[in-house]
Short mmCIF file of C-alpha atoms and ligand atoms in Angstrom, two decimals:
data_model
loop_
_atom_site.label_atom_id
_atom_site.label_comp_id
_atom_site.label_asym_id
_atom_site.label_seq_id
_atom_site.Cartn_x
_atom_site.Cartn_y
_atom_site.Cartn_z
CA MET A 1 70.22 17.82 66.93
CA THR A 2 66.67 18.99 67.62
CA ALA A 3 65.32 19.19 71.16
CA ALA A 4 61.71 18.37 72.00
CA ILE A 5 59.65 17.68 75.11
CA THR A 6 59.25 13.93 75.60
CA GLY A 7 58.07 13.78 79.22
CA ILE A 8 55.96 15.96 81.50
CA GLY A 9 55.18 15.80 85.23
CA ALA A 10 53.75 17.95 88.01
CA ALA A 11 53.25 17.76 91.77
CA LEU A 12 51.09 19.97 93.96
CA PRO A 13 50.89 20.31 97.75
CA GLU A 14 47.87 18.59 99.32
CA ARG A 15 46.29 21.63 100.90
CA THR A 16 43.74 23.34 98.62
CA VAL A 17 42.85 26.91 99.57
CA PRO A 18 39.60 28.32 98.13
CA ASN A 19 38.99 32.02 97.47
CA SER A 20 36.75 32.24 100.53
CA TYR A 21 39.94 31.95 102.66
CA PHE A 22 40.73 35.57 101.74
CA GLU A 23 37.46 37.01 103.06
CA ALA A 24 39.40 37.55 106.29
CA ILE A 25 41.60 40.13 104.51
CA GLY A 26 38.79 41.97 102.72
CA SER A 27 38.60 40.05 99.47
CA SER A 28 35.88 37.83 98.03
CA ASP A 29 35.40 34.92 95.65
CA GLU A 30 33.48 37.21 93.29
CA TRP A 31 36.31 39.82 93.12
CA ILE A 32 39.04 37.22 92.66
CA VAL A 33 37.22 35.24 89.95
CA LYS A 34 36.20 38.38 88.04
CA ARG A 35 39.64 40.06 88.09
CA THR A 36 41.86 36.99 87.81
CA GLY A 37 39.96 33.79 86.94
CA ILE A 38 41.50 32.12 90.04
CA ARG A 39 39.23 29.83 92.09
CA GLU A 40 41.70 27.96 94.27
CA ARG A 41 45.41 27.40 94.86
CA ARG A 42 47.66 24.97 96.79
CA PHE A 43 49.73 25.92 99.83
CA LEU A 44 52.86 24.07 100.96
CA PRO A 45 52.99 23.78 104.78
CA GLU A 46 55.56 26.00 106.47
CA ASP A 47 57.78 22.97 107.14
CA GLY A 48 57.07 21.45 103.68
CA ARG A 49 59.94 20.81 101.26
CA LEU A 50 59.80 22.11 97.72
CA ALA A 51 62.40 19.53 96.70
CA ASP A 52 59.83 16.77 97.42
CA LEU A 53 57.45 18.27 94.84
CA ALA A 54 60.21 18.84 92.28
CA VAL A 55 61.47 15.25 92.63
CA THR A 56 57.95 13.81 92.21
CA ALA A 57 57.33 15.96 89.11
CA ALA A 58 60.72 15.00 87.67
CA ARG A 59 60.17 11.25 88.22
CA THR A 60 56.83 11.42 86.37
CA ALA A 61 58.44 13.30 83.47
CA LEU A 62 61.34 10.82 83.27
CA ARG A 63 58.96 7.84 83.32
CA GLN A 64 56.96 9.26 80.43
CA ALA A 65 60.13 10.03 78.47
CA GLY A 66 61.28 6.44 79.03
CA ARG A 67 64.58 7.70 80.45
CA ASP A 68 66.63 6.66 83.45
CA ALA A 69 67.83 9.45 85.68
CA ALA A 70 71.33 8.20 84.86
CA ASP A 71 70.81 9.45 81.26
CA LEU A 72 70.67 13.03 82.50
CA ARG A 73 73.83 15.11 82.36
CA HIS A 74 72.04 18.37 83.22
CA VAL A 75 69.35 19.23 85.78
CA VAL A 76 68.05 22.81 85.73
CA VAL A 77 65.50 24.05 88.26
CA ALA A 78 63.87 27.44 87.70
CA THR A 79 62.91 28.83 91.12
CA THR A 80 62.85 31.99 93.20
CA THR A 81 61.91 30.23 96.46
CA PRO A 82 64.36 27.33 97.03
CA ASP A 83 64.42 25.36 100.28
CA ARG A 84 67.84 26.75 101.20
CA THR A 85 69.69 29.95 100.40
CA THR A 86 72.51 27.70 99.25
CA PRO A 87 72.91 25.17 97.75
CA GLY A 88 70.05 25.43 95.31
CA LEU A 89 67.23 22.95 94.74
CA ALA A 90 68.73 21.38 91.61
CA VAL A 91 71.60 19.56 93.36
CA GLU A 92 69.20 17.90 95.80
CA VAL A 93 66.79 17.01 92.98
CA ALA A 94 69.64 15.50 90.94
CA ALA A 95 70.96 13.50 93.90
CA ARG A 96 67.53 12.16 94.87
CA LEU A 97 66.80 11.16 91.27
CA GLY A 98 70.09 9.28 91.14
CA THR A 99 71.93 11.18 88.42
CA PRO A 100 75.61 10.54 89.06
CA GLN A 101 77.50 13.81 88.76
CA ALA A 102 74.98 15.64 86.61
CA ALA A 103 75.53 19.38 86.22
CA ALA A 104 72.80 20.85 88.41
CA PHE A 105 71.90 24.46 89.05
CA ASP A 106 69.00 26.77 89.91
CA LEU A 107 67.98 29.48 87.48
CA HIS A 108 66.34 32.64 88.82
CA ALA A 109 64.50 34.76 86.27
CA ALA A 110 61.30 35.26 88.32
CA CYS A 111 58.12 34.09 86.56
CA ALA A 112 60.00 33.91 83.24
CA GLY A 113 62.45 31.37 84.71
CA PHE A 114 60.98 28.27 83.12
CA VAL A 115 61.12 29.77 79.60
CA TYR A 116 64.73 30.85 80.23
CA ALA A 117 65.52 27.32 81.44
CA LEU A 118 63.84 25.72 78.40
CA ASP A 119 65.99 27.89 76.13
CA HIS A 120 69.11 26.76 77.99
CA GLY A 121 68.09 23.08 77.89
CA THR A 122 67.31 23.09 74.18
CA ALA A 123 70.65 24.85 73.48
CA LEU A 124 72.53 22.11 75.36
CA ILE A 125 70.90 19.47 73.20
CA GLU A 126 71.33 21.38 69.92
CA SER A 127 75.02 21.89 70.64
CA GLY A 128 75.49 18.16 71.23
CA ARG A 129 76.53 18.69 74.85
CA ALA A 130 73.57 16.73 76.24
CA ARG A 131 71.22 14.03 75.01
CA ALA A 132 68.62 14.52 77.75
CA VAL A 133 68.04 17.50 80.05
CA LEU A 134 65.63 17.80 82.95
CA VAL A 135 64.02 21.23 83.22
CA CYS A 136 61.97 21.87 86.35
CA GLY A 137 59.99 24.84 87.65
CA ALA A 138 59.31 24.78 91.40
CA GLU A 139 57.93 27.47 93.69
CA ALA A 140 56.66 27.93 97.22
CA LEU A 141 55.44 31.50 96.76
CA THR A 142 53.76 31.40 100.17
CA ARG A 143 57.32 31.87 101.51
CA ILE A 144 57.45 35.39 100.00
CA THR A 145 53.77 36.37 100.26
CA ASP A 146 52.46 38.90 102.77
CA PRO A 147 49.31 37.08 103.93
CA ALA A 148 47.72 40.40 104.95
CA ASP A 149 48.20 42.06 101.53
CA ARG A 150 45.06 41.25 99.52
CA SER A 151 46.52 42.78 96.35
CA THR A 152 49.10 39.96 96.10
CA ALA A 153 48.05 37.16 98.51
CA VAL A 154 45.02 36.10 96.46
CA LEU A 155 47.12 35.66 93.31
CA LEU A 156 49.81 33.19 94.37
CA GLY A 157 50.16 29.44 94.90
CA ASP A 158 52.76 26.67 95.34
CA GLY A 159 53.71 23.70 93.15
CA ALA A 160 56.26 22.13 90.82
CA GLY A 161 56.40 20.85 87.27
CA ALA A 162 59.06 19.30 85.07
CA VAL A 163 59.79 18.34 81.49
CA VAL A 164 62.40 16.10 79.93
CA LEU A 165 64.01 17.46 76.78
CA THR A 166 65.62 14.94 74.46
CA ASP A 167 67.14 14.95 71.00
CA LEU A 168 64.35 14.08 68.55
CA PRO A 169 65.64 14.04 64.95
CA ASP A 170 62.12 14.27 63.45
CA ALA A 171 60.77 16.78 65.97
CA PRO A 172 57.66 18.71 64.82
CA VAL A 173 59.61 22.00 64.87
CA ALA A 174 63.13 23.33 65.50
CA PRO A 175 63.01 25.20 68.84
CA ALA A 176 63.35 28.99 68.86
CA PHE A 177 63.28 31.45 71.75
CA HIS A 178 63.30 35.19 72.35
CA LEU A 179 64.35 36.25 75.87
CA ALA A 180 64.65 39.77 77.26
CA SER A 181 64.81 41.90 80.42
CA ASP A 182 64.45 45.53 81.44
CA GLY A 183 65.83 46.31 84.89
CA GLU A 184 64.53 49.87 84.65
CA HIS A 185 61.25 48.42 85.95
CA ILE A 186 62.52 46.63 89.06
CA GLY A 187 60.19 48.76 91.21
CA LEU A 188 57.04 47.29 89.64
CA LEU A 189 57.43 43.86 91.25
CA TYR A 190 60.06 42.82 93.79
CA ALA A 191 60.76 41.27 97.18
CA ASP A 192 63.64 43.00 98.92
CA ARG A 193 66.21 41.48 101.26
CA HIS A 194 64.72 42.91 104.48
CA ASP A 195 60.95 42.76 103.87
CA ARG A 196 61.23 39.49 101.86
CA LYS A 197 57.60 39.82 100.63
CA LEU A 198 56.41 40.43 97.07
CA ARG A 199 55.34 44.03 96.45
CA MET A 200 53.67 44.85 93.17
CA ASP A 201 52.08 47.54 91.03
CA GLY A 202 49.37 45.22 89.63
CA PRO A 203 47.85 47.43 86.90
CA GLU A 204 51.30 48.41 85.49
CA ILE A 205 52.47 44.79 85.54
CA PHE A 206 49.30 43.80 83.70
CA VAL A 207 50.03 46.20 80.82
CA HIS A 208 53.70 45.16 80.52
CA ALA A 209 52.80 41.46 80.72
CA VAL A 210 50.40 41.61 77.77
CA ASP A 211 52.68 43.83 75.71
CA LYS A 212 55.94 41.94 76.30
CA MET A 213 54.58 38.38 75.98
CA SER A 214 52.77 39.32 72.75
CA ASP A 215 55.85 41.01 71.29
CA ALA A 216 58.18 38.11 72.17
CA THR A 217 55.78 35.55 70.69
CA ARG A 218 55.48 37.51 67.43
CA ARG A 219 59.28 37.72 67.16
CA VAL A 220 59.72 33.98 67.69
CA LEU A 221 57.04 33.04 65.18
CA GLU A 222 58.52 35.42 62.63
CA ARG A 223 62.00 33.95 63.12
CA CYS A 224 60.65 30.42 62.51
CA GLU A 225 58.49 31.59 59.59
CA LEU A 226 55.43 30.24 61.42
CA THR A 227 52.04 31.76 62.17
CA CYS A 228 49.72 31.17 65.12
CA ASP A 229 47.94 28.58 62.97
CA ASP A 230 51.07 26.40 63.13
CA VAL A 231 51.00 26.33 66.95
CA ASP A 232 48.92 23.45 68.33
CA LEU A 233 48.80 24.67 71.93
CA PHE A 234 49.85 27.99 73.44
CA VAL A 235 50.74 27.88 77.15
CA ALA A 236 51.52 31.26 78.68
CA HIS A 237 52.60 31.92 82.26
CA GLN A 238 49.42 31.55 84.29
CA ALA A 239 49.44 34.89 86.12
CA ASN A 240 45.87 35.90 85.50
CA ALA A 241 43.26 34.56 83.05
CA ARG A 242 42.66 38.09 81.75
CA ILE A 243 46.37 38.51 80.92
CA VAL A 244 46.56 35.16 79.10
CA LYS A 245 43.37 35.83 77.12
CA ALA A 246 44.56 39.34 76.20
CA VAL A 247 47.85 37.92 74.87
CA GLY A 248 45.91 35.30 72.88
CA LYS A 249 43.71 38.03 71.38
CA GLU A 250 46.67 40.28 70.62
CA ILE A 251 48.59 37.61 68.68
CA GLY A 252 45.56 35.83 67.22
CA VAL A 253 45.48 32.49 69.07
CA PRO A 254 41.91 31.12 69.14
CA PRO A 255 40.58 30.16 72.62
CA GLU A 256 40.59 26.43 71.79
CA ARG A 257 44.39 26.54 71.37
CA LEU A 258 45.03 28.67 74.47
CA PHE A 259 45.49 26.71 77.72
CA LEU A 260 44.31 28.01 81.09
CA ASN A 261 44.59 26.32 84.49
CA VAL A 262 45.05 29.42 86.66
CA ASP A 263 41.57 28.69 88.09
CA ARG A 264 42.98 25.51 89.73
CA VAL A 265 46.45 26.58 90.91
CA ALA A 266 46.71 30.42 90.73
CA ASN A 267 50.07 31.98 89.83
CA THR A 268 52.91 29.56 90.62
CA SER A 269 55.62 31.71 88.99
CA SER A 270 58.29 29.62 87.26
CA ALA A 271 56.31 26.42 87.95
CA SER A 272 53.21 27.62 86.13
CA ILE A 273 54.05 26.50 82.57
CA PRO A 274 55.15 22.92 83.40
CA ILE A 275 52.17 22.47 85.75
CA ALA A 276 49.90 23.77 82.96
CA LEU A 277 51.51 21.31 80.53
CA ALA A 278 50.78 18.43 82.91
CA HIS A 279 47.16 19.57 83.30
CA ALA A 280 46.83 20.03 79.52
CA GLN A 281 48.00 16.44 79.10
CA GLU A 282 45.53 15.18 81.75
CA ASP A 283 42.73 17.12 80.04
CA GLY A 284 43.55 15.53 76.66
CA ARG A 285 44.67 18.86 75.18
CA LEU A 286 48.11 17.55 74.09
CA GLY A 287 48.00 14.95 71.33
CA PRO A 288 50.87 12.50 70.82
CA SER A 289 52.93 15.22 69.13
CA GLY A 290 52.67 18.87 68.17
CA VAL A 291 54.06 22.38 68.22
CA LEU A 292 53.96 24.19 71.56
CA GLY A 293 54.08 27.96 72.05
CA VAL A 294 55.21 29.28 75.46
CA ALA A 295 55.47 32.81 76.84
CA ALA A 296 56.23 34.19 80.29
CA PHE A 297 56.74 37.42 82.11
CA GLY A 298 58.01 38.26 85.59
CA ALA A 299 59.79 40.50 88.04
CA GLY A 300 62.83 42.31 86.74
CA ILE A 301 61.17 42.75 84.46
CA THR A 302 62.07 39.59 82.57
CA TRP A 303 60.15 38.00 79.75
CA GLY A 304 60.43 35.52 76.92
CA ALA A 305 58.63 33.30 74.45
CA GLY A 306 59.47 30.17 72.53
CA VAL A 307 58.25 27.43 70.24
CA LEU A 308 59.29 23.79 70.50
CA GLY A 309 57.87 20.42 69.68
CA TRP A 310 56.52 17.69 71.93
CA ARG A 311 56.24 13.94 71.41
CA LEU A 312 54.71 11.94 74.23
CA GLY A 313 54.40 8.21 74.58
N1 ACO B 401 40.05 41.83 96.79
C1 ACO B 401 39.20 42.87 96.74
N2 ACO B 401 39.57 44.11 96.31
C2 ACO B 401 40.86 44.26 95.91
C3 ACO B 401 41.79 43.20 95.93
C4 ACO B 401 41.35 41.95 96.40
N3 ACO B 401 42.15 40.87 96.44
N4 ACO B 401 42.96 43.65 95.46
C5 ACO B 401 42.79 44.95 95.15
N5 ACO B 401 41.50 45.33 95.43
C6 ACO B 401 40.86 46.62 95.22
C7 ACO B 401 41.84 47.77 95.16
O1 ACO B 401 42.12 48.24 96.47
C8 ACO B 401 41.08 48.78 94.34
O2 ACO B 401 40.13 49.43 95.18
P1 ACO B 401 39.80 51.02 94.98
O3 ACO B 401 39.21 51.11 93.60
O4 ACO B 401 38.82 51.28 96.08
O5 ACO B 401 41.12 51.70 95.12
C9 ACO B 401 40.27 47.94 93.36
O6 ACO B 401 40.24 46.62 93.93
C10 ACO B 401 40.89 47.88 91.98
O7 ACO B 401 42.26 47.57 92.13
P2 ACO B 401 43.20 47.41 90.88
O8 ACO B 401 44.57 47.06 91.36
O9 ACO B 401 43.06 48.59 89.96
O10 ACO B 401 42.52 46.14 90.19
P3 ACO B 401 42.86 45.45 88.82
O11 ACO B 401 41.65 45.33 88.00
O12 ACO B 401 44.09 46.02 88.18
O13 ACO B 401 43.22 43.96 89.28
C11 ACO B 401 45.15 42.62 89.65
C12 ACO B 401 44.29 43.76 90.16
C13 ACO B 401 44.31 41.36 89.61
C14 ACO B 401 46.31 42.45 90.61
C15 ACO B 401 45.65 42.96 88.21
O14 ACO B 401 46.19 44.26 88.18
C16 ACO B 401 46.70 41.98 87.76
O15 ACO B 401 46.44 40.81 87.56
N6 ACO B 401 47.94 42.44 87.55
C17 ACO B 401 49.04 41.59 87.19
C18 ACO B 401 49.50 40.84 88.40
C19 ACO B 401 50.54 39.84 88.06
O16 ACO B 401 50.39 39.03 87.21
N7 ACO B 401 51.65 39.92 88.78
C20 ACO B 401 52.73 39.04 88.64
C21 ACO B 401 52.54 38.01 89.66
S1 ACO B 401 53.51 38.07 91.06
C22 ACO B 401 54.84 37.06 90.74
O17 ACO B 401 55.57 37.43 89.90
C23 ACO B 401 55.02 35.79 91.45
#
């Protein structure tokens, strides 16, 4: 069994927030664009439901994959900001899609969550325990953002994305992943139980992000006996355009095979890679089939990279 992406979807909240919104807290469009590449982001209203976005993204992905929700035995949602403390988002997403008795759970690995979830989904297919798996990334980071803290507030946005993984015997590549964590660095990026807002050492996170995503990508390529030239599109966690470009330079991915949409949506944590995949598809950057490289990095610290194929109808 070989897993590949056969459907992609994304959903964003309606409200677009331009950089000028942050002039009130001492920032500026010029500073934000220069240091991050971000131009705008979407905000979910305070009473908005993240499950609505996740369900919309999932339906689009299922439609493209030509699958009924009833085909799904597993629904995994990577998130750090679910609608409820318990139960997680995945059970509501599964129920609203109409997947009778699918296994459904949330996966929390901060911004690396979607790559962790992809690894899990591909493993379920490779082991023969599932024929189709829905992997979602959904975040309402505004729920854990201090709106007065310019060092984090300008970076974050809300949204959801989803992919359908199915068994594809002639997939362009056999999936491979490298996942890791280092809890010694919890203090660099966290939201604690009382404050509930993200606190971050930006410059330190920047250095770790470039180093860890590059290292993980090299390990995965080596394991598959591939080089960057074999990867058709590289989609890294969209934290900051400078971070993504630095990773591309470090591992040797040319700009035309590096995807960036952080300008449109900012950092949406575990939703960033599936939203980027949906935008890449809209922009005509994903052909009918190819080899995808992914890499992500987040609080913990957690990180990971992977390669897998896509085939889209
Ligand atoms: N607007 C204007 N000035 C600002 C802002 C802002 N939004 N934020 C910080 N500054 C100021 C600082 O106060 C500092 O001023 P000083 O020189 O007078 O002290 C100056 O800009 C430089 O600050 P640095 O933090 O050194 O700026 P840097 O070039 O490192 O850029 C940034 C900051 C964009 C945060 C960068 O470090 C970064 O991208 N780090 C990684 C962040 C990340 O990806 N985090 C993970 C995301 S969070 C999550 O996981 C959901």
